[in-house]
Amino acid sequence: MGKRLLAVFLTAMLAISSLSGCSHASDVASGAGDKDYPAKIGDVVIKKEPAGAAVLSPSIASVILSVGYEASLKARSADCSQSDLSVLPVVTADDAQKIHDLGADVVFADALTESQKSAMEKAGLTVLTLGGATSREDLERLYSNVGSVLKGARTGYQQGKDTADGIYQTIDDITRAIPESDTPVTAAYLYDAKGSAATGDMLAGHLVEAAGLTNSASGGKDGTFKVSDLLTADPKYIFCAKGVKAELEASAEYGKLTAVKEKRVYEMDPGMMTLQGEELIQAVSFMAGTVHPELLQGVSSSEPSDSSSPSSSAASQVGTDLNLNQTLKSGTQSDDVLKMQNRLEQLGYMFVKPTGLYAEATAQAVKDFQYLNGMTVTGVADPATLKKMFSSDAVKRTS
């Protein structure tokens, strides 16, 4: 009798242990999980892969695009205006039931009121408010969190981490390409003409430094830098959001700045310094290329190409039957992609085994190639990129 009771007890304990093991969520704050779901992101537990997601944050939308998980999206807010998301239905934070009816069960947002969050939860939606990254390490946190929500604590986490690392790998390439100088070049990025700047405690402030510049607004905090302090710092270059340049030039106070007087104020698409997807690379490339235009010299995507040009004849000498007049991009899987990957590997740009699938690693390799060869960084292998890639003067990656 005692043995029978002991057997029953042990069986029950094993069952309880098994159930608790199944329900244990991988907390991505500690790194990648040993399984995808359940996944714990902050205080939120995602029990299974979402049927779909709605994004109400422009910056998170850029992260999702960079990670390559945009197929998971069912809806967006109007300010998520990235062209790749234009086909998605537009919703607001007050459209809880509509978001649910569109097939989403997860919502990414920057901030919500208590009533909005409550309405979403009542509609069966899981809400995530993920803060923007403030540093290189924090970018990895942001990307791995987004990936973990959409594809799990193992698969999605790693995809997010690898994508964030790839972005900074390209930024590092840009930084290394900047000519060394004993004289610091000072600069500042202004969001407006009222004291908002890319300060040292912001990721945007680090982008200024990654462009080889000394950030004059590094001493500010939370995006605030006094005009009087800017006048004292007197940066040699000023970068700003579109529309701000005219305000600076019209201001008697800002007119005292050397950058304004010597016409070294450059407007940028504001998304470059507010969104945290591929825009990060674009921002560093723009600032570095503006101060050091020699970095952008070389073959551009708009340069004409004909059979008599050195690049074209060299391309045939490399030896390829690849059609160089086509465009290859993310999501494509073909023998042509494999041929391009093999060429990128020869040139030192591929860090994964060529498979014929144009995924994130290939897109990153193309971006690195485009940058080091003086081309517009897009991650898309257009005809100009392919022709340069298969020419004898294609720049190899040496680091």
mmCIF file of C-alpha atoms in Angstrom:
data_model
loop_
_atom_site.group_PDB
_atom_site.id
_atom_site.type_symbol
_atom_site.label_atom_id
_atom_site.label_comp_id
_atom_site.label_asym_id
_atom_site.label_seq_id
_atom_site.Cartn_x
_atom_site.Cartn_y
_atom_site.Cartn_z
ATOM 1 C CA MET A 1 0.000 0.000 0.000
ATOM 2 C CA GLY A 2 2.799 2.382 0.948
ATOM 3 C CA LYS A 3 4.631 1.697 -2.314
ATOM 4 C CA ARG A 4 1.439 2.355 -4.301
ATOM 5 C CA LEU A 5 0.913 5.712 -2.545
ATOM 6 C CA LEU A 6 4.538 6.639 -3.143
ATOM 7 C CA ALA A 7 4.200 5.853 -6.857
ATOM 8 C CA VAL A 8 1.056 7.984 -7.108
ATOM 9 C CA PHE A 9 2.789 10.846 -5.296
ATOM 10 C CA LEU A 10 5.850 10.714 -7.547
ATOM 11 C CA THR A 11 3.666 10.589 -10.666
ATOM 12 C CA ALA A 12 1.764 13.646 -9.496
ATOM 13 C CA MET A 13 4.943 15.548 -8.766
ATOM 14 C CA LEU A 14 6.346 14.730 -12.197
ATOM 15 C CA ALA A 15 3.149 15.954 -13.820
ATOM 16 C CA ILE A 16 3.277 19.223 -11.879
ATOM 17 C CA SER A 17 6.938 19.656 -12.788
ATOM 18 C CA SER A 18 6.158 19.012 -16.442
ATOM 19 C CA LEU A 19 3.323 21.563 -16.473
ATOM 20 C CA SER A 20 5.412 24.234 -14.780
ATOM 21 C CA GLY A 21 8.208 23.623 -17.278
ATOM 22 C CA CYS A 22 5.841 24.096 -20.206
ATOM 23 C CA SER A 23 4.560 27.381 -18.821
ATOM 24 C CA HIS A 24 7.973 28.839 -18.020
ATOM 25 C CA ALA A 25 8.573 31.925 -20.126
ATOM 26 C CA SER A 26 12.014 32.800 -21.461
ATOM 27 C CA ASP A 27 12.912 36.235 -20.076
ATOM 28 C CA VAL A 28 14.823 37.952 -22.875
ATOM 29 C CA ALA A 29 16.351 40.390 -20.393
ATOM 30 C CA SER A 30 18.805 37.553 -19.682
ATOM 31 C CA GLY A 31 19.525 36.825 -23.339
ATOM 32 C CA ALA A 32 18.124 34.452 -25.937
ATOM 33 C CA GLY A 33 15.799 31.715 -24.698
ATOM 34 C CA ASP A 34 16.127 27.990 -25.297
ATOM 35 C CA LYS A 35 12.710 28.049 -26.974
ATOM 36 C CA ASP A 36 10.622 30.682 -28.739
ATOM 37 C CA TYR A 37 7.468 30.859 -26.630
ATOM 38 C CA PRO A 38 6.334 31.789 -24.067
ATOM 39 C CA ALA A 39 8.573 34.855 -24.223
ATOM 40 C CA LYS A 40 8.808 37.469 -21.474
ATOM 41 C CA ILE A 41 9.586 41.022 -22.555
ATOM 42 C CA GLY A 42 9.658 43.319 -19.554
ATOM 43 C CA ASP A 43 6.422 42.649 -17.661
ATOM 44 C CA VAL A 44 4.642 41.245 -20.710
ATOM 45 C CA VAL A 45 4.476 37.542 -21.542
ATOM 46 C CA ILE A 46 3.786 36.555 -25.155
ATOM 47 C CA LYS A 47 2.395 33.009 -24.990
ATOM 48 C CA LYS A 48 2.632 32.157 -28.681
ATOM 49 C CA GLU A 49 3.619 33.683 -32.002
ATOM 50 C CA PRO A 50 1.266 36.614 -32.666
ATOM 51 C CA ALA A 51 -1.286 36.206 -35.440
ATOM 52 C CA GLY A 52 -0.445 39.770 -36.378
ATOM 53 C CA ALA A 53 0.723 43.098 -34.994
ATOM 54 C CA ALA A 54 -0.247 46.752 -35.248
ATOM 55 C CA VAL A 55 2.452 49.394 -34.973
ATOM 56 C CA LEU A 56 1.665 52.867 -33.645
ATOM 57 C CA SER A 57 5.308 53.927 -33.296
ATOM 58 C CA PRO A 58 7.276 55.208 -36.322
ATOM 59 C CA SER A 59 10.587 54.193 -34.759
ATOM 60 C CA ILE A 60 9.428 50.657 -33.914
ATOM 61 C CA ALA A 61 8.062 50.427 -37.466
ATOM 62 C CA SER A 62 11.579 51.124 -38.763
ATOM 63 C CA VAL A 63 12.988 48.479 -36.430
ATOM 64 C CA ILE A 64 10.471 45.915 -37.703
ATOM 65 C CA LEU A 65 11.399 46.758 -41.292
ATOM 66 C CA SER A 66 15.107 46.442 -40.530
ATOM 67 C CA VAL A 67 14.634 43.068 -38.845
ATOM 68 C CA GLY A 68 12.566 41.915 -41.833
ATOM 69 C CA TYR A 69 9.379 41.083 -39.933
ATOM 70 C CA GLU A 70 7.025 43.512 -41.675
ATOM 71 C CA ALA A 71 4.924 40.590 -42.958
ATOM 72 C CA SER A 72 3.639 40.276 -39.374
ATOM 73 C CA LEU A 73 2.035 43.728 -39.523
ATOM 74 C CA LYS A 74 -1.713 44.121 -39.990
ATOM 75 C CA ALA A 75 -2.110 47.855 -39.350
ATOM 76 C CA ARG A 76 -0.167 51.069 -38.714
ATOM 77 C CA SER A 77 -0.728 54.575 -37.434
ATOM 78 C CA ALA A 78 -0.631 57.484 -39.899
ATOM 79 C CA ASP A 79 2.777 58.645 -38.674
ATOM 80 C CA CYS A 80 4.303 55.274 -39.583
ATOM 81 C CA SER A 81 4.739 56.666 -43.077
ATOM 82 C CA GLN A 82 7.517 54.398 -44.352
ATOM 83 C CA SER A 83 6.835 53.604 -48.001
ATOM 84 C CA ASP A 84 7.091 49.840 -47.427
ATOM 85 C CA LEU A 85 4.122 50.069 -45.047
ATOM 86 C CA SER A 86 1.883 52.221 -47.239
ATOM 87 C CA VAL A 87 -0.435 49.317 -48.102
ATOM 88 C CA LEU A 88 -1.380 48.701 -44.468
ATOM 89 C CA PRO A 89 -4.690 49.979 -43.044
ATOM 90 C CA VAL A 90 -4.318 53.121 -40.920
ATOM 91 C CA VAL A 91 -5.555 53.030 -37.321
ATOM 92 C CA THR A 92 -5.290 55.166 -34.195
ATOM 93 C CA ALA A 93 -4.748 54.327 -30.547
ATOM 94 C CA ASP A 94 -8.511 54.654 -30.080
ATOM 95 C CA ASP A 95 -9.311 51.897 -32.593
ATOM 96 C CA ALA A 96 -8.902 48.872 -30.320
ATOM 97 C CA GLN A 97 -11.698 46.793 -31.841
ATOM 98 C CA LYS A 98 -10.727 47.730 -35.391
ATOM 99 C CA ILE A 99 -7.147 46.647 -34.727
ATOM 100 C CA HIS A 100 -8.432 43.318 -33.403
ATOM 101 C CA ASP A 101 -10.745 42.851 -36.388
ATOM 102 C CA LEU A 102 -7.816 43.434 -38.762
ATOM 103 C CA GLY A 103 -6.155 40.345 -37.359
ATOM 104 C CA ALA A 104 -3.678 41.800 -34.876
ATOM 105 C CA ASP A 105 -3.299 40.527 -31.336
ATOM 106 C CA VAL A 106 -0.204 42.577 -30.434
ATOM 107 C CA VAL A 107 0.204 46.368 -30.494
ATOM 108 C CA PHE A 108 3.485 48.314 -30.444
ATOM 109 C CA ALA A 109 3.147 51.880 -29.198
ATOM 110 C CA ASP A 110 5.289 54.698 -27.839
ATOM 111 C CA ALA A 111 2.759 55.742 -25.212
ATOM 112 C CA LEU A 112 -0.919 55.178 -24.492
ATOM 113 C CA THR A 113 -3.416 56.640 -22.060
ATOM 114 C CA GLU A 114 -4.783 54.302 -19.408
ATOM 115 C CA SER A 115 -8.172 54.277 -21.142
ATOM 116 C CA GLN A 116 -6.613 53.394 -24.492
ATOM 117 C CA LYS A 117 -4.558 50.597 -22.968
ATOM 118 C CA SER A 118 -7.576 49.283 -21.090
ATOM 119 C CA ALA A 119 -9.713 49.263 -24.244
ATOM 120 C CA MET A 120 -7.016 47.339 -26.107
ATOM 121 C CA GLU A 121 -6.699 44.749 -23.373
ATOM 122 C CA LYS A 122 -10.490 44.294 -23.310
ATOM 123 C CA ALA A 123 -10.340 43.711 -27.077
ATOM 124 C CA GLY A 124 -7.838 40.911 -26.502
ATOM 125 C CA LEU A 125 -4.761 42.874 -27.561
ATOM 126 C CA THR A 126 -1.370 42.623 -25.873
ATOM 127 C CA VAL A 127 0.226 46.063 -25.630
ATOM 128 C CA LEU A 128 3.974 46.727 -25.678
ATOM 129 C CA THR A 129 5.504 50.137 -25.121
ATOM 130 C CA LEU A 130 9.213 49.774 -25.844
ATOM 131 C CA GLY A 131 11.438 52.741 -25.140
ATOM 132 C CA GLY A 132 13.821 53.946 -27.821
ATOM 133 C CA ALA A 133 17.510 53.002 -27.661
ATOM 134 C CA THR A 134 19.950 55.439 -26.061
ATOM 135 C CA SER A 135 23.226 53.676 -26.871
ATOM 136 C CA ARG A 136 24.823 50.969 -28.982
ATOM 137 C CA GLU A 137 24.121 48.296 -26.366
ATOM 138 C CA ASP A 138 20.581 49.567 -25.883
ATOM 139 C CA LEU A 139 19.916 49.264 -29.617
ATOM 140 C CA GLU A 140 20.620 45.546 -29.309
ATOM 141 C CA ARG A 141 18.104 45.423 -26.450
ATOM 142 C CA LEU A 142 15.446 47.171 -28.534
ATOM 143 C CA TYR A 143 15.953 44.980 -31.598
ATOM 144 C CA SER A 144 16.062 41.701 -29.663
ATOM 145 C CA ASN A 145 12.889 42.680 -27.788
ATOM 146 C CA VAL A 146 10.990 43.451 -30.988
ATOM 147 C CA GLY A 147 12.246 40.250 -32.588
ATOM 148 C CA SER A 148 11.290 38.208 -29.524
ATOM 149 C CA VAL A 149 7.718 39.502 -29.609
ATOM 150 C CA LEU A 150 7.164 38.666 -33.251
ATOM 151 C CA LYS A 151 9.152 35.447 -33.699
ATOM 152 C CA GLY A 152 10.111 34.223 -30.262
ATOM 153 C CA ALA A 153 12.753 34.417 -27.552
ATOM 154 C CA ARG A 154 15.163 32.218 -29.483
ATOM 155 C CA THR A 155 14.586 32.828 -33.204
ATOM 156 C CA GLY A 156 13.376 36.420 -33.024
ATOM 157 C CA TYR A 157 15.833 37.426 -30.337
ATOM 158 C CA GLN A 158 18.805 36.280 -32.400
ATOM 159 C CA GLN A 159 17.456 37.871 -35.564
ATOM 160 C CA GLY A 160 17.023 41.188 -33.771
ATOM 161 C CA LYS A 161 20.451 41.037 -32.165
ATOM 162 C CA ASP A 162 22.161 40.165 -35.447
ATOM 163 C CA THR A 163 20.371 43.006 -37.241
ATOM 164 C CA ALA A 164 21.387 45.569 -34.610
ATOM 165 C CA ASP A 165 24.968 44.310 -34.749
ATOM 166 C CA GLY A 166 24.905 44.570 -38.550
ATOM 167 C CA ILE A 167 23.740 48.176 -38.436
ATOM 168 C CA TYR A 168 26.592 49.130 -36.156
ATOM 169 C CA GLN A 169 29.022 47.130 -38.252
ATOM 170 C CA THR A 170 28.193 49.399 -41.181
ATOM 171 C CA ILE A 171 28.426 52.483 -38.968
ATOM 172 C CA ASP A 172 31.855 51.289 -37.812
ATOM 173 C CA ASP A 173 32.906 50.944 -41.457
ATOM 174 C CA ILE A 174 31.948 54.570 -42.041
ATOM 175 C CA THR A 175 33.823 55.718 -38.941
ATOM 176 C CA ARG A 176 36.976 53.848 -39.974
ATOM 177 C CA ALA A 177 36.860 55.417 -43.429
ATOM 178 C CA ILE A 178 36.951 58.978 -42.052
ATOM 179 C CA PRO A 179 40.355 60.653 -42.494
ATOM 180 C CA GLU A 180 42.288 61.083 -39.249
ATOM 181 C CA SER A 181 42.953 64.616 -38.067
ATOM 182 C CA ASP A 182 44.708 66.224 -35.130
ATOM 183 C CA THR A 183 42.132 69.011 -35.145
ATOM 184 C CA PRO A 184 38.656 68.088 -33.828
ATOM 185 C CA VAL A 185 35.757 69.057 -36.096
ATOM 186 C CA THR A 186 32.843 70.285 -34.011
ATOM 187 C CA ALA A 187 29.200 69.892 -34.990
ATOM 188 C CA ALA A 188 25.711 69.801 -33.557
ATOM 189 C CA TYR A 189 22.351 68.478 -34.682
ATOM 190 C CA LEU A 190 19.358 70.721 -33.934
ATOM 191 C CA TYR A 191 15.781 69.436 -33.948
ATOM 192 C CA ASP A 192 14.446 72.993 -33.836
ATOM 193 C CA ALA A 193 15.544 76.559 -33.163
ATOM 194 C CA LYS A 194 14.289 76.475 -29.576
ATOM 195 C CA GLY A 195 16.991 74.508 -27.804
ATOM 196 C CA SER A 196 16.319 70.904 -28.841
ATOM 197 C CA ALA A 197 19.481 69.088 -29.914
ATOM 198 C CA ALA A 198 21.049 65.646 -30.162
ATOM 199 C CA THR A 199 22.664 65.536 -26.721
ATOM 200 C CA GLY A 200 25.262 63.128 -25.400
ATOM 201 C CA ASP A 201 22.753 60.939 -23.551
ATOM 202 C CA MET A 202 20.858 60.205 -26.777
ATOM 203 C CA LEU A 203 21.620 57.664 -29.480
ATOM 204 C CA ALA A 204 21.377 60.537 -31.969
ATOM 205 C CA GLY A 205 24.205 62.283 -30.123
ATOM 206 C CA HIS A 206 26.366 59.186 -30.557
ATOM 207 C CA LEU A 207 25.624 59.252 -34.290
ATOM 208 C CA VAL A 208 27.232 62.694 -34.542
ATOM 209 C CA GLU A 209 30.373 61.246 -32.968
ATOM 210 C CA ALA A 210 30.242 58.142 -35.192
ATOM 211 C CA ALA A 211 30.459 60.525 -38.154
ATOM 212 C CA GLY A 212 33.909 61.535 -36.887
ATOM 213 C CA LEU A 213 32.680 64.779 -35.322
ATOM 214 C CA THR A 214 32.915 66.252 -31.828
ATOM 215 C CA ASN A 215 29.346 66.761 -30.622
ATOM 216 C CA SER A 216 29.108 70.333 -29.354
ATOM 217 C CA ALA A 217 25.798 69.492 -27.652
ATOM 218 C CA SER A 218 27.138 66.470 -25.776
ATOM 219 C CA GLY A 219 26.816 68.288 -22.459
ATOM 220 C CA GLY A 220 23.067 68.702 -22.802
ATOM 221 C CA LYS A 221 20.527 66.343 -21.301
ATOM 222 C CA ASP A 222 17.398 64.664 -22.614
ATOM 223 C CA GLY A 223 17.604 66.497 -25.922
ATOM 224 C CA THR A 224 17.840 69.967 -24.379
ATOM 225 C CA PHE A 225 20.802 72.269 -25.032
ATOM 226 C CA LYS A 226 20.570 75.954 -24.211
ATOM 227 C CA VAL A 227 21.018 78.414 -27.033
ATOM 228 C CA SER A 228 23.565 80.296 -24.902
ATOM 229 C CA ASP A 229 25.592 77.095 -24.551
ATOM 230 C CA LEU A 230 25.433 76.524 -28.301
ATOM 231 C CA LEU A 231 26.731 80.033 -28.911
ATOM 232 C CA THR A 232 29.609 79.353 -26.541
ATOM 233 C CA ALA A 233 30.429 76.018 -28.205
ATOM 234 C CA ASP A 234 30.102 77.614 -31.666
ATOM 235 C CA PRO A 235 30.223 74.389 -33.740
ATOM 236 C CA LYS A 236 31.867 74.486 -37.128
ATOM 237 C CA TYR A 237 28.976 72.551 -38.681
ATOM 238 C CA ILE A 238 25.295 72.468 -37.878
ATOM 239 C CA PHE A 239 22.947 69.745 -39.042
ATOM 240 C CA CYS A 240 19.253 70.201 -38.529
ATOM 241 C CA ALA A 241 15.776 69.018 -39.407
ATOM 242 C CA LYS A 242 14.178 70.366 -42.568
ATOM 243 C CA GLY A 243 12.769 73.855 -42.065
ATOM 244 C CA VAL A 244 15.112 74.762 -39.222
ATOM 245 C CA LYS A 245 17.853 76.243 -41.412
ATOM 246 C CA ALA A 246 15.691 79.197 -42.452
ATOM 247 C CA GLU A 247 14.875 79.933 -38.799
ATOM 248 C CA LEU A 248 18.539 79.925 -37.853
ATOM 249 C CA GLU A 249 19.465 82.250 -40.696
ATOM 250 C CA ALA A 250 16.635 84.630 -39.793
ATOM 251 C CA SER A 251 17.611 84.773 -36.110
ATOM 252 C CA ALA A 252 19.911 87.545 -34.895
ATOM 253 C CA GLU A 253 21.076 85.273 -32.067
ATOM 254 C CA TYR A 254 21.768 82.163 -34.137
ATOM 255 C CA GLY A 255 23.258 84.411 -36.807
ATOM 256 C CA LYS A 256 26.275 84.851 -34.533
ATOM 257 C CA LEU A 257 27.245 81.211 -35.025
ATOM 258 C CA THR A 258 30.201 80.525 -37.298
ATOM 259 C CA ALA A 259 28.340 77.703 -39.050
ATOM 260 C CA VAL A 260 25.485 80.064 -39.933
ATOM 261 C CA LYS A 261 27.746 82.919 -41.026
ATOM 262 C CA GLU A 262 29.889 80.624 -43.180
ATOM 263 C CA LYS A 263 26.964 78.740 -44.696
ATOM 264 C CA ARG A 264 27.713 75.400 -43.081
ATOM 265 C CA VAL A 265 24.168 74.539 -42.002
ATOM 266 C CA TYR A 266 22.801 71.352 -43.569
ATOM 267 C CA GLU A 267 19.250 70.073 -43.396
ATOM 268 C CA MET A 268 18.512 66.377 -43.053
ATOM 269 C CA ASP A 269 15.389 64.277 -43.285
ATOM 270 C CA PRO A 270 14.232 64.422 -39.637
ATOM 271 C CA GLY A 271 13.638 60.679 -39.630
ATOM 272 C CA MET A 272 17.388 60.103 -39.818
ATOM 273 C CA MET A 273 17.759 61.386 -36.266
ATOM 274 C CA THR A 274 14.487 60.188 -34.748
ATOM 275 C CA LEU A 275 13.913 56.712 -36.202
ATOM 276 C CA GLN A 276 16.109 53.796 -35.212
ATOM 277 C CA GLY A 277 16.130 51.530 -38.227
ATOM 278 C CA GLU A 278 18.280 51.859 -41.342
ATOM 279 C CA GLU A 279 17.992 55.622 -40.805
ATOM 280 C CA LEU A 280 20.864 55.332 -38.304
ATOM 281 C CA ILE A 281 23.246 54.402 -41.118
ATOM 282 C CA GLN A 282 21.829 57.105 -43.371
ATOM 283 C CA ALA A 283 22.372 59.750 -40.680
ATOM 284 C CA VAL A 284 26.030 58.860 -40.101
ATOM 285 C CA SER A 285 26.665 58.552 -43.828
ATOM 286 C CA PHE A 286 25.080 61.962 -44.496
ATOM 287 C CA MET A 287 27.014 63.804 -41.797
ATOM 288 C CA ALA A 288 30.348 62.118 -42.550
ATOM 289 C CA GLY A 289 29.880 62.612 -46.288
ATOM 290 C CA THR A 290 28.997 66.274 -45.849
ATOM 291 C CA VAL A 291 32.108 67.065 -43.825
ATOM 292 C CA HIS A 292 34.318 64.703 -45.852
ATOM 293 C CA PRO A 293 32.883 64.716 -49.382
ATOM 294 C CA GLU A 294 35.839 62.654 -50.607
ATOM 295 C CA LEU A 295 34.239 59.665 -48.853
ATOM 296 C CA LEU A 296 31.376 59.750 -51.306
ATOM 297 C CA GLN A 297 33.516 60.079 -54.402
ATOM 298 C CA GLY A 298 33.464 57.104 -56.700
ATOM 299 C CA VAL A 299 30.894 55.317 -58.785
ATOM 300 C CA SER A 300 27.365 56.466 -57.996
ATOM 301 C CA SER A 301 24.124 54.764 -58.903
ATOM 302 C CA SER A 302 23.353 57.560 -61.328
ATOM 303 C CA GLU A 303 26.642 57.293 -63.236
ATOM 304 C CA PRO A 304 26.102 56.172 -66.830
ATOM 305 C CA SER A 305 27.559 52.871 -67.910
ATOM 306 C CA ASP A 306 28.281 51.614 -71.381
ATOM 307 C CA SER A 307 30.338 48.898 -73.009
ATOM 308 C CA SER A 308 33.304 51.224 -73.541
ATOM 309 C CA SER A 309 33.622 52.242 -69.887
ATOM 310 C CA PRO A 310 36.442 50.659 -67.854
ATOM 311 C CA SER A 311 34.007 49.405 -65.261
ATOM 312 C CA SER A 312 31.852 47.606 -67.824
ATOM 313 C CA SER A 313 34.737 45.927 -69.607
ATOM 314 C CA ALA A 314 36.254 44.971 -66.271
ATOM 315 C CA ALA A 315 32.959 43.440 -65.211
ATOM 316 C CA SER A 316 33.104 40.983 -68.091
ATOM 317 C CA GLN A 317 36.739 40.184 -67.260
ATOM 318 C CA VAL A 318 35.781 39.134 -63.741
ATOM 319 C CA GLY A 319 33.893 36.259 -65.301
ATOM 320 C CA THR A 320 30.198 35.990 -64.593
ATOM 321 C CA ASP A 321 27.058 35.028 -66.437
ATOM 322 C CA LEU A 322 24.978 37.054 -63.998
ATOM 323 C CA ASN A 323 22.611 39.560 -65.598
ATOM 324 C CA LEU A 324 24.038 42.837 -64.320
ATOM 325 C CA ASN A 325 21.073 44.889 -65.533
ATOM 326 C CA GLN A 326 18.614 43.486 -63.002
ATOM 327 C CA THR A 327 17.806 44.483 -59.424
ATOM 328 C CA LEU A 328 18.154 42.010 -56.561
ATOM 329 C CA LYS A 329 16.698 42.759 -53.131
ATOM 330 C CA SER A 330 15.701 41.265 -49.778
ATOM 331 C CA GLY A 331 13.380 38.289 -49.952
ATOM 332 C CA THR A 332 14.659 37.049 -53.320
ATOM 333 C CA GLN A 333 15.975 33.494 -53.549
ATOM 334 C CA SER A 334 17.677 32.477 -56.776
ATOM 335 C CA ASP A 335 20.883 31.340 -58.453
ATOM 336 C CA ASP A 336 21.572 34.982 -59.324
ATOM 337 C CA VAL A 337 21.539 35.915 -55.645
ATOM 338 C CA LEU A 338 23.963 33.049 -54.975
ATOM 339 C CA LYS A 339 26.317 34.339 -57.676
ATOM 340 C CA MET A 340 26.214 37.806 -56.147
ATOM 341 C CA GLN A 341 26.839 36.392 -52.665
ATOM 342 C CA ASN A 342 29.848 34.442 -53.921
ATOM 343 C CA ARG A 343 31.268 37.642 -55.402
ATOM 344 C CA LEU A 344 30.675 39.518 -52.147
ATOM 345 C CA GLU A 345 32.442 36.701 -50.312
ATOM 346 C CA GLN A 346 35.442 37.030 -52.658
ATOM 347 C CA LEU A 347 35.548 40.750 -51.867
ATOM 348 C CA GLY A 348 35.386 40.156 -48.104
ATOM 349 C CA TYR A 349 31.843 41.350 -47.392
ATOM 350 C CA MET A 350 29.924 38.135 -46.636
ATOM 351 C CA PHE A 351 30.116 36.789 -43.088
ATOM 352 C CA VAL A 352 27.649 33.938 -43.553
ATOM 353 C CA LYS A 353 27.655 31.049 -46.006
ATOM 354 C CA PRO A 354 26.121 31.959 -49.405
ATOM 355 C CA THR A 355 22.784 30.170 -49.807
ATOM 356 C CA GLY A 356 21.012 31.994 -52.622
ATOM 357 C CA LEU A 357 18.582 33.682 -50.200
ATOM 358 C CA TYR A 358 18.770 37.483 -50.035
ATOM 359 C CA ALA A 359 18.238 37.840 -46.290
ATOM 360 C CA GLU A 360 19.433 40.365 -43.709
ATOM 361 C CA ALA A 361 23.092 39.274 -43.811
ATOM 362 C CA THR A 362 23.192 39.739 -47.587
ATOM 363 C CA ALA A 363 21.484 43.120 -47.380
ATOM 364 C CA GLN A 364 24.077 44.168 -44.806
ATOM 365 C CA ALA A 365 26.908 42.968 -47.053
ATOM 366 C CA VAL A 366 25.489 44.978 -49.965
ATOM 367 C CA LYS A 367 25.225 48.080 -47.772
ATOM 368 C CA ASP A 368 28.826 47.721 -46.653
ATOM 369 C CA PHE A 369 29.929 47.252 -50.262
ATOM 370 C CA GLN A 370 27.974 50.298 -51.409
ATOM 371 C CA TYR A 371 29.421 52.497 -48.705
ATOM 372 C CA LEU A 372 33.053 51.493 -49.174
ATOM 373 C CA ASN A 373 32.666 51.894 -52.928
ATOM 374 C CA GLY A 374 31.263 55.423 -52.705
ATOM 375 C CA MET A 375 27.677 54.537 -53.580
ATOM 376 C CA THR A 376 24.341 55.426 -52.047
ATOM 377 C CA VAL A 377 23.711 52.975 -49.201
ATOM 378 C CA THR A 378 20.404 51.176 -49.809
ATOM 379 C CA GLY A 379 21.008 47.464 -49.309
ATOM 380 C CA VAL A 380 19.422 46.868 -52.717
ATOM 381 C CA ALA A 381 21.639 45.486 -55.472
ATOM 382 C CA ASP A 382 20.581 47.642 -58.420
ATOM 383 C CA PRO A 383 22.342 47.466 -61.823
ATOM 384 C CA ALA A 384 24.926 50.104 -60.861
ATOM 385 C CA THR A 385 25.794 48.172 -57.698
ATOM 386 C CA LEU A 386 26.081 44.855 -59.538
ATOM 387 C CA LYS A 387 28.261 46.360 -62.278
ATOM 388 C CA LYS A 388 30.578 47.894 -59.710
ATOM 389 C CA MET A 389 30.624 44.650 -57.737
ATOM 390 C CA PHE A 390 31.778 42.644 -60.763
ATOM 391 C CA SER A 391 34.338 45.202 -61.921
ATOM 392 C CA SER A 392 38.067 44.801 -61.364
ATOM 393 C CA ASP A 393 38.229 48.073 -59.416
ATOM 394 C CA ALA A 394 35.633 47.016 -56.832
ATOM 395 C CA VAL A 395 36.965 47.972 -53.398
ATOM 396 C CA LYS A 396 37.650 44.958 -51.205
ATOM 397 C CA ARG A 397 36.865 44.908 -47.514
ATOM 398 C CA THR A 398 40.074 44.533 -45.553
ATOM 399 C CA SER A 399 38.835 44.750 -41.953
#
